XYZ file of N, CA and C in Angstrom:
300
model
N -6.738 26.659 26.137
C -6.866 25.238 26.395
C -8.344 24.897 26.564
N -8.450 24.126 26.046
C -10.098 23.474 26.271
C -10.474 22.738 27.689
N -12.024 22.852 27.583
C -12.325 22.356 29.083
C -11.714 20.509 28.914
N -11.599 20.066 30.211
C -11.528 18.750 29.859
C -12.934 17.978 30.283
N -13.434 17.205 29.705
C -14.481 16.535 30.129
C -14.397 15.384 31.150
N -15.147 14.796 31.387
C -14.998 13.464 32.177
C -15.714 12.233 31.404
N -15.318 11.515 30.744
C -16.119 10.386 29.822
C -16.624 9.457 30.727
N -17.750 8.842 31.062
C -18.172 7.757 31.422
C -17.645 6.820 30.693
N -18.283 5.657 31.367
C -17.683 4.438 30.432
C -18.778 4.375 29.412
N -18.380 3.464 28.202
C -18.707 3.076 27.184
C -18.195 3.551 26.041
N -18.831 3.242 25.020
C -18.164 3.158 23.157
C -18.628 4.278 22.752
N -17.442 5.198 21.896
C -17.800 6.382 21.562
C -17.326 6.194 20.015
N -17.725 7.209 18.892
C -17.790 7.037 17.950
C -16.649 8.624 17.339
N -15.534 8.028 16.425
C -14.624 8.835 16.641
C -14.785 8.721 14.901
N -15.483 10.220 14.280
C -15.157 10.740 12.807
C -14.233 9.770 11.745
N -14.398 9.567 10.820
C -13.052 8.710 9.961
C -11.863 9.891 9.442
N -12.273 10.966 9.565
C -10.917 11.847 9.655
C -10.371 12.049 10.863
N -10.195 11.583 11.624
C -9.914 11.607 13.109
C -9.531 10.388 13.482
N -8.509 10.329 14.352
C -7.623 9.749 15.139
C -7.661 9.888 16.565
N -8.023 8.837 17.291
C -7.743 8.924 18.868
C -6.563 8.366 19.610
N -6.400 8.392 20.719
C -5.041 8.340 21.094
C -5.273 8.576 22.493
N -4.626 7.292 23.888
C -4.671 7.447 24.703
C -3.259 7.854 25.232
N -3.270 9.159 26.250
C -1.877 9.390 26.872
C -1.900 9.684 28.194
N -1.243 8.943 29.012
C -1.394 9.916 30.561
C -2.810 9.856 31.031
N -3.577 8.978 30.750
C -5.072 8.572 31.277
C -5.898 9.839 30.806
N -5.878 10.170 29.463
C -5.877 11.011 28.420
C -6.903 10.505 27.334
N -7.639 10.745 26.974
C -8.151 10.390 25.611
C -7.892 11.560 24.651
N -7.328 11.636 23.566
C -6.755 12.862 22.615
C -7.831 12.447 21.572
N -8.357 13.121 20.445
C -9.069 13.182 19.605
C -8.320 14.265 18.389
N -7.790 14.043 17.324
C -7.414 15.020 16.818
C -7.541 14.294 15.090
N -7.487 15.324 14.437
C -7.297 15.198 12.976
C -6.321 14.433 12.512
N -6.518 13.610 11.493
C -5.708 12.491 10.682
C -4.580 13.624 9.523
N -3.386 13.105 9.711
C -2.612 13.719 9.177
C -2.728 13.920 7.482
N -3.012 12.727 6.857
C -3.130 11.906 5.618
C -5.122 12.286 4.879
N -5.493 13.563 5.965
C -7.089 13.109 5.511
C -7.230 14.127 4.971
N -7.839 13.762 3.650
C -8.293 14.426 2.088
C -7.300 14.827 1.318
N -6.560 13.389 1.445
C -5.334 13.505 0.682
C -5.218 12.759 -0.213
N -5.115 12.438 -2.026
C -5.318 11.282 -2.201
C -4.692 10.136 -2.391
N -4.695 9.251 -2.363
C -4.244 7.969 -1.718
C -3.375 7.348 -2.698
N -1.864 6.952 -2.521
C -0.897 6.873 -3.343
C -1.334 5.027 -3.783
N -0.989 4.785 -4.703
C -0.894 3.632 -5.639
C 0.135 2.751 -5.440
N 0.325 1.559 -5.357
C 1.376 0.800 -5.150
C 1.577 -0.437 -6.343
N 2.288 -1.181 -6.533
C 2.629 -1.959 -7.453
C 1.528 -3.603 -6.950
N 1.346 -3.529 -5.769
C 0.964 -4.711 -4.855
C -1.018 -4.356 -4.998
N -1.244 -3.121 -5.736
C -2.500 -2.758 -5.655
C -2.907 -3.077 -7.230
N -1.931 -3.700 -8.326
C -2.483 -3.450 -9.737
C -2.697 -4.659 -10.408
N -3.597 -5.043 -11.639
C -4.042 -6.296 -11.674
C -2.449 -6.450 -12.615
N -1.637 -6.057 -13.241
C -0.685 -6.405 -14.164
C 0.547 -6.974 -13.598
N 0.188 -6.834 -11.857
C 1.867 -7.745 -11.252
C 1.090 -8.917 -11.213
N 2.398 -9.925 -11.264
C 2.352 -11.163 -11.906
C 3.462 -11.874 -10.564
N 3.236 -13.086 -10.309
C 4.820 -13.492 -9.979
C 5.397 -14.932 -10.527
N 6.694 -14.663 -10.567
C 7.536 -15.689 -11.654
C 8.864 -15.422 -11.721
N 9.121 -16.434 -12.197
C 11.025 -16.369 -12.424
C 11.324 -15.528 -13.856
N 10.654 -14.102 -13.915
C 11.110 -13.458 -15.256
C 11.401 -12.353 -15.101
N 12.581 -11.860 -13.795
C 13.221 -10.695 -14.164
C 14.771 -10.630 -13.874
N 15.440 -11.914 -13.881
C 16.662 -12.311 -13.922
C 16.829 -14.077 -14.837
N 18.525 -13.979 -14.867
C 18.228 -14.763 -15.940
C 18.778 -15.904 -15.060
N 18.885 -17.547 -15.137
C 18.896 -18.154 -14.325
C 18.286 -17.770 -12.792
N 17.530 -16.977 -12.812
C 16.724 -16.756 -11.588
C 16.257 -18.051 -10.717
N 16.337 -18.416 -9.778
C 16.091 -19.349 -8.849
C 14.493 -19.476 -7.910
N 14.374 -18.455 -7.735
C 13.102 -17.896 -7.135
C 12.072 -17.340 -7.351
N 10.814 -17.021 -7.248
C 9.803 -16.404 -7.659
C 9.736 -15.141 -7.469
N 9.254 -13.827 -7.822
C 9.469 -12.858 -7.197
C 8.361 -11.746 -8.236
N 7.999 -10.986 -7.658
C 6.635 -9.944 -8.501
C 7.382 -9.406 -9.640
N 6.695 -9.273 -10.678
C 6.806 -8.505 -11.622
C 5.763 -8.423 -12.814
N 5.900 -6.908 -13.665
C 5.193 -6.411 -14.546
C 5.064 -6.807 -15.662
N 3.897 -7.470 -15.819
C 3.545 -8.120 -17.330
C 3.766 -6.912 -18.597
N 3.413 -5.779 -18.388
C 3.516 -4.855 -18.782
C 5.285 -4.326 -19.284
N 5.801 -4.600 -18.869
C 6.848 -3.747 -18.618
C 8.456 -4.840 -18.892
N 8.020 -5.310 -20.615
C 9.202 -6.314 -20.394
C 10.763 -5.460 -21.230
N 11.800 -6.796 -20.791
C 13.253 -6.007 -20.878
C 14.064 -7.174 -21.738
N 15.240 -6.856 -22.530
C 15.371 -7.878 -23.258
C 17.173 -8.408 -22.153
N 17.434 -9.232 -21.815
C 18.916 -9.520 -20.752
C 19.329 -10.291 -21.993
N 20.796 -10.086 -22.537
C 21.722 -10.306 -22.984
C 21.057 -10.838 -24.642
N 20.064 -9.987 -25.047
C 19.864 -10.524 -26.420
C 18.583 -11.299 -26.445
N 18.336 -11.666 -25.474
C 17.054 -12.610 -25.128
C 15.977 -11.845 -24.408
N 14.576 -12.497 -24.975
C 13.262 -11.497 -24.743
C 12.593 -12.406 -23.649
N 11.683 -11.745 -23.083
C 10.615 -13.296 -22.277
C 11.054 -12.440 -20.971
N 11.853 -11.681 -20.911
C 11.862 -10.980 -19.587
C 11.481 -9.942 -18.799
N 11.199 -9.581 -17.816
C 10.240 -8.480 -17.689
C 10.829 -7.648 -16.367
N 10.467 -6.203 -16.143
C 10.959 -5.838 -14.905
C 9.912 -6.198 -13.704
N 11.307 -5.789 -12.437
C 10.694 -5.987 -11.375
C 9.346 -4.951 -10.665
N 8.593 -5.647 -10.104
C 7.416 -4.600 -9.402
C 6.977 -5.055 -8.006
N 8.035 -4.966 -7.034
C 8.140 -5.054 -5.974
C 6.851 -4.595 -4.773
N 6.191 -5.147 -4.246
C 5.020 -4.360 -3.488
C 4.850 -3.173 -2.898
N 6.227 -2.567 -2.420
C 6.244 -1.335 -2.188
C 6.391 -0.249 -3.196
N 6.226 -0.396 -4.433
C 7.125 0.539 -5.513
C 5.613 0.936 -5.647
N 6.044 2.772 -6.178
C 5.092 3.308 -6.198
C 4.635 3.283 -7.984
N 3.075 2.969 -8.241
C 2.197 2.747 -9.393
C 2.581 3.349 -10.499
N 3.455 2.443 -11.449
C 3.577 3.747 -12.795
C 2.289 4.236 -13.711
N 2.301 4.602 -14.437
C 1.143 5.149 -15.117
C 0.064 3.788 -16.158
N 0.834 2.826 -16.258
C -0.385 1.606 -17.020
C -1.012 0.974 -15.381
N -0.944 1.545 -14.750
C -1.629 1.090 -13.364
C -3.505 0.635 -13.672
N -3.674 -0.408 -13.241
C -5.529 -0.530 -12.533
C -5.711 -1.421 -11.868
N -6.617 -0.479 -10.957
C -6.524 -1.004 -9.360
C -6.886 -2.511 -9.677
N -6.693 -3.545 -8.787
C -7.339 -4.711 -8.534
C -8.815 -4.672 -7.898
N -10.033 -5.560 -8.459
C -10.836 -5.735 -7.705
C -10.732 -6.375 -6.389
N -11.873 -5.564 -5.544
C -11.513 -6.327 -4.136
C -12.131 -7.606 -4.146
N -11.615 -8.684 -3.741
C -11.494 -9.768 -3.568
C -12.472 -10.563 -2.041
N -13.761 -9.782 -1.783
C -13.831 -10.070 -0.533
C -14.988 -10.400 -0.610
């Protein structure tokens, strides 16, 4: 077990692979589970989702989907699948610029 220290007050500077965590009047410092891992892709991250009424037919609502990735419903074209924000990046994926 390691010594425990005594922190004074003030702002301490905690690694970006690292995670802190107060418990039991505790300060924990430990390694990020997810670090140097690389970073999964999402549908909500790519410039080709779109949103619109084109992945059902009489569709009522707006809802994301892939410009990329169209489907033909009952004989008729103009339609496209869904790409929901959580769905993970198929392969015509590119990232969006950040916007900031």
């Amino acid at each position: 077990m390691k010594k425990i220290e005594t922190l004074n007050e003030g702002t301490y500077i905690v690694p970006d692979d690292c995670t802190a965590l107060y418990y039991k009047r505790k300060v924990i410092v430990k390694k990020m589970k997810k670090a140097g891992k690389s970073r999964i892709f999402r549908c909500h991250d790519c410039i080709h989702q779109r949103m619109g009424r084109k992945t059902r037919k009489n569709q009522l609502f707006e809802s994301p989907y892939c410009e990329l990735r169209p489907k033909v419903i009952h004989g008729e074209k103009g339609y496209n699948f869904s790409a929901p924000d959580g769905r993970v990046a198929c392969y015509m994926f590119k990232k969006k610029e950040d916007r900031r």
